[in-house]
Amino acid sequence: MQAVLTDYRTAPLPPLEAALFVCLEKVNRNSTATAPEDIHALKRAGWTEEAIYDAITVCALFNFYNLWIDATGVQ
């Protein structure tokens, strides 16, 4: 876990999870740059469309809640 938190790129992750982290980093940093090829890469790695949808949804919801908490001053 600590290796992933430090840098997922060098953490000992299975290829399936590593592919997901690459895509989710792009979603987090520049969601409008996420392209069909990013989704195809996840499918080639072994992710299903449903799992990809769920991962992106969870990522987006965490971003929303973190922004909301920061903006409203919730502790």
mmCIF file of C-alpha atoms in Angstrom:
data_model
loop_
_atom_site.group_PDB
_atom_site.id
_atom_site.type_symbol
_atom_site.label_atom_id
_atom_site.label_comp_id
_atom_site.label_asym_id
_atom_site.label_seq_id
_atom_site.Cartn_x
_atom_site.Cartn_y
_atom_site.Cartn_z
ATOM 1 C CA MET A 1 0.000 0.000 0.000
ATOM 2 C CA GLN A 2 2.751 2.463 0.919
ATOM 3 C CA ALA A 3 4.522 1.807 -2.382
ATOM 4 C CA VAL A 4 1.336 2.669 -4.285
ATOM 5 C CA LEU A 5 0.834 5.853 -2.267
ATOM 6 C CA THR A 6 4.459 6.834 -2.824
ATOM 7 C CA ASP A 7 4.404 6.208 -6.595
ATOM 8 C CA TYR A 8 2.116 3.720 -8.266
ATOM 9 C CA ARG A 9 4.440 3.654 -11.317
ATOM 10 C CA THR A 10 7.191 1.942 -9.317
ATOM 11 C CA ALA A 11 4.955 -0.059 -6.964
ATOM 12 C CA PRO A 12 4.821 -3.833 -7.430
ATOM 13 C CA LEU A 13 1.338 -3.872 -8.961
ATOM 14 C CA PRO A 14 -0.081 -6.552 -11.233
ATOM 15 C CA PRO A 15 -0.435 -5.281 -14.839
ATOM 16 C CA LEU A 16 -4.239 -5.158 -14.513
ATOM 17 C CA GLU A 17 -4.151 -2.702 -11.621
ATOM 18 C CA ALA A 18 -1.236 -0.716 -13.067
ATOM 19 C CA ALA A 19 -3.232 -0.083 -16.257
ATOM 20 C CA LEU A 20 -6.147 1.215 -14.199
ATOM 21 C CA PHE A 21 -3.933 3.626 -12.249
ATOM 22 C CA VAL A 22 -2.520 5.030 -15.503
ATOM 23 C CA CYS A 23 -5.995 5.767 -16.811
ATOM 24 C CA LEU A 24 -7.313 7.150 -13.526
ATOM 25 C CA GLU A 25 -4.349 9.468 -13.211
ATOM 26 C CA LYS A 26 -5.268 10.900 -16.609
ATOM 27 C CA VAL A 27 -8.895 11.234 -15.529
ATOM 28 C CA ASN A 28 -7.768 13.095 -12.392
ATOM 29 C CA ARG A 29 -5.240 15.376 -14.050
ATOM 30 C CA ASN A 30 -6.998 16.198 -17.321
ATOM 31 C CA SER A 31 -10.303 14.405 -17.761
ATOM 32 C CA THR A 32 -11.047 16.045 -21.110
ATOM 33 C CA ALA A 33 -7.892 14.454 -22.535
ATOM 34 C CA THR A 34 -9.205 10.985 -21.751
ATOM 35 C CA ALA A 35 -9.752 9.341 -25.122
ATOM 36 C CA PRO A 36 -11.243 6.123 -26.479
ATOM 37 C CA GLU A 37 -7.719 4.699 -26.687
ATOM 38 C CA ASP A 38 -7.411 4.994 -22.894
ATOM 39 C CA ILE A 39 -10.526 2.878 -22.496
ATOM 40 C CA HIS A 40 -9.347 0.402 -25.135
ATOM 41 C CA ALA A 41 -6.049 0.032 -23.242
ATOM 42 C CA LEU A 42 -7.985 -0.919 -20.110
ATOM 43 C CA LYS A 43 -10.058 -3.435 -22.048
ATOM 44 C CA ARG A 44 -6.887 -4.960 -23.511
ATOM 45 C CA ALA A 45 -5.491 -5.214 -19.981
ATOM 46 C CA GLY A 46 -8.555 -7.237 -18.972
ATOM 47 C CA TRP A 47 -11.023 -4.721 -17.529
ATOM 48 C CA THR A 48 -14.694 -4.981 -18.461
ATOM 49 C CA GLU A 49 -16.729 -1.975 -19.558
ATOM 50 C CA GLU A 50 -18.727 -2.169 -16.333
ATOM 51 C CA ALA A 51 -15.583 -2.201 -14.179
ATOM 52 C CA ILE A 52 -14.118 0.736 -16.117
ATOM 53 C CA TYR A 53 -17.358 2.683 -15.704
ATOM 54 C CA ASP A 54 -17.386 1.934 -11.975
ATOM 55 C CA ALA A 55 -13.737 2.964 -11.514
ATOM 56 C CA ILE A 56 -14.195 6.270 -13.347
ATOM 57 C CA THR A 57 -17.421 6.937 -11.430
ATOM 58 C CA VAL A 58 -15.794 6.316 -8.048
ATOM 59 C CA CYS A 59 -12.843 8.499 -9.055
ATOM 60 C CA ALA A 60 -15.165 11.323 -10.130
ATOM 61 C CA LEU A 61 -17.262 11.068 -6.977
ATOM 62 C CA PHE A 62 -14.213 11.267 -4.723
ATOM 63 C CA ASN A 63 -13.067 14.357 -6.635
ATOM 64 C CA PHE A 64 -16.498 15.913 -6.259
ATOM 65 C CA TYR A 65 -16.711 15.234 -2.543
ATOM 66 C CA ASN A 66 -13.165 16.459 -1.907
ATOM 67 C CA LEU A 67 -13.873 19.699 -3.791
ATOM 68 C CA TRP A 68 -17.171 20.139 -1.975
ATOM 69 C CA ILE A 69 -15.569 19.547 1.421
ATOM 70 C CA ASP A 70 -12.734 21.963 0.661
ATOM 71 C CA ALA A 71 -15.078 24.659 -0.647
ATOM 72 C CA THR A 72 -17.543 24.441 2.245
ATOM 73 C CA GLY A 73 -14.938 24.170 4.971
ATOM 74 C CA VAL A 74 -16.234 20.868 6.285
ATOM 75 C CA GLN A 75 -13.699 19.373 8.671
#
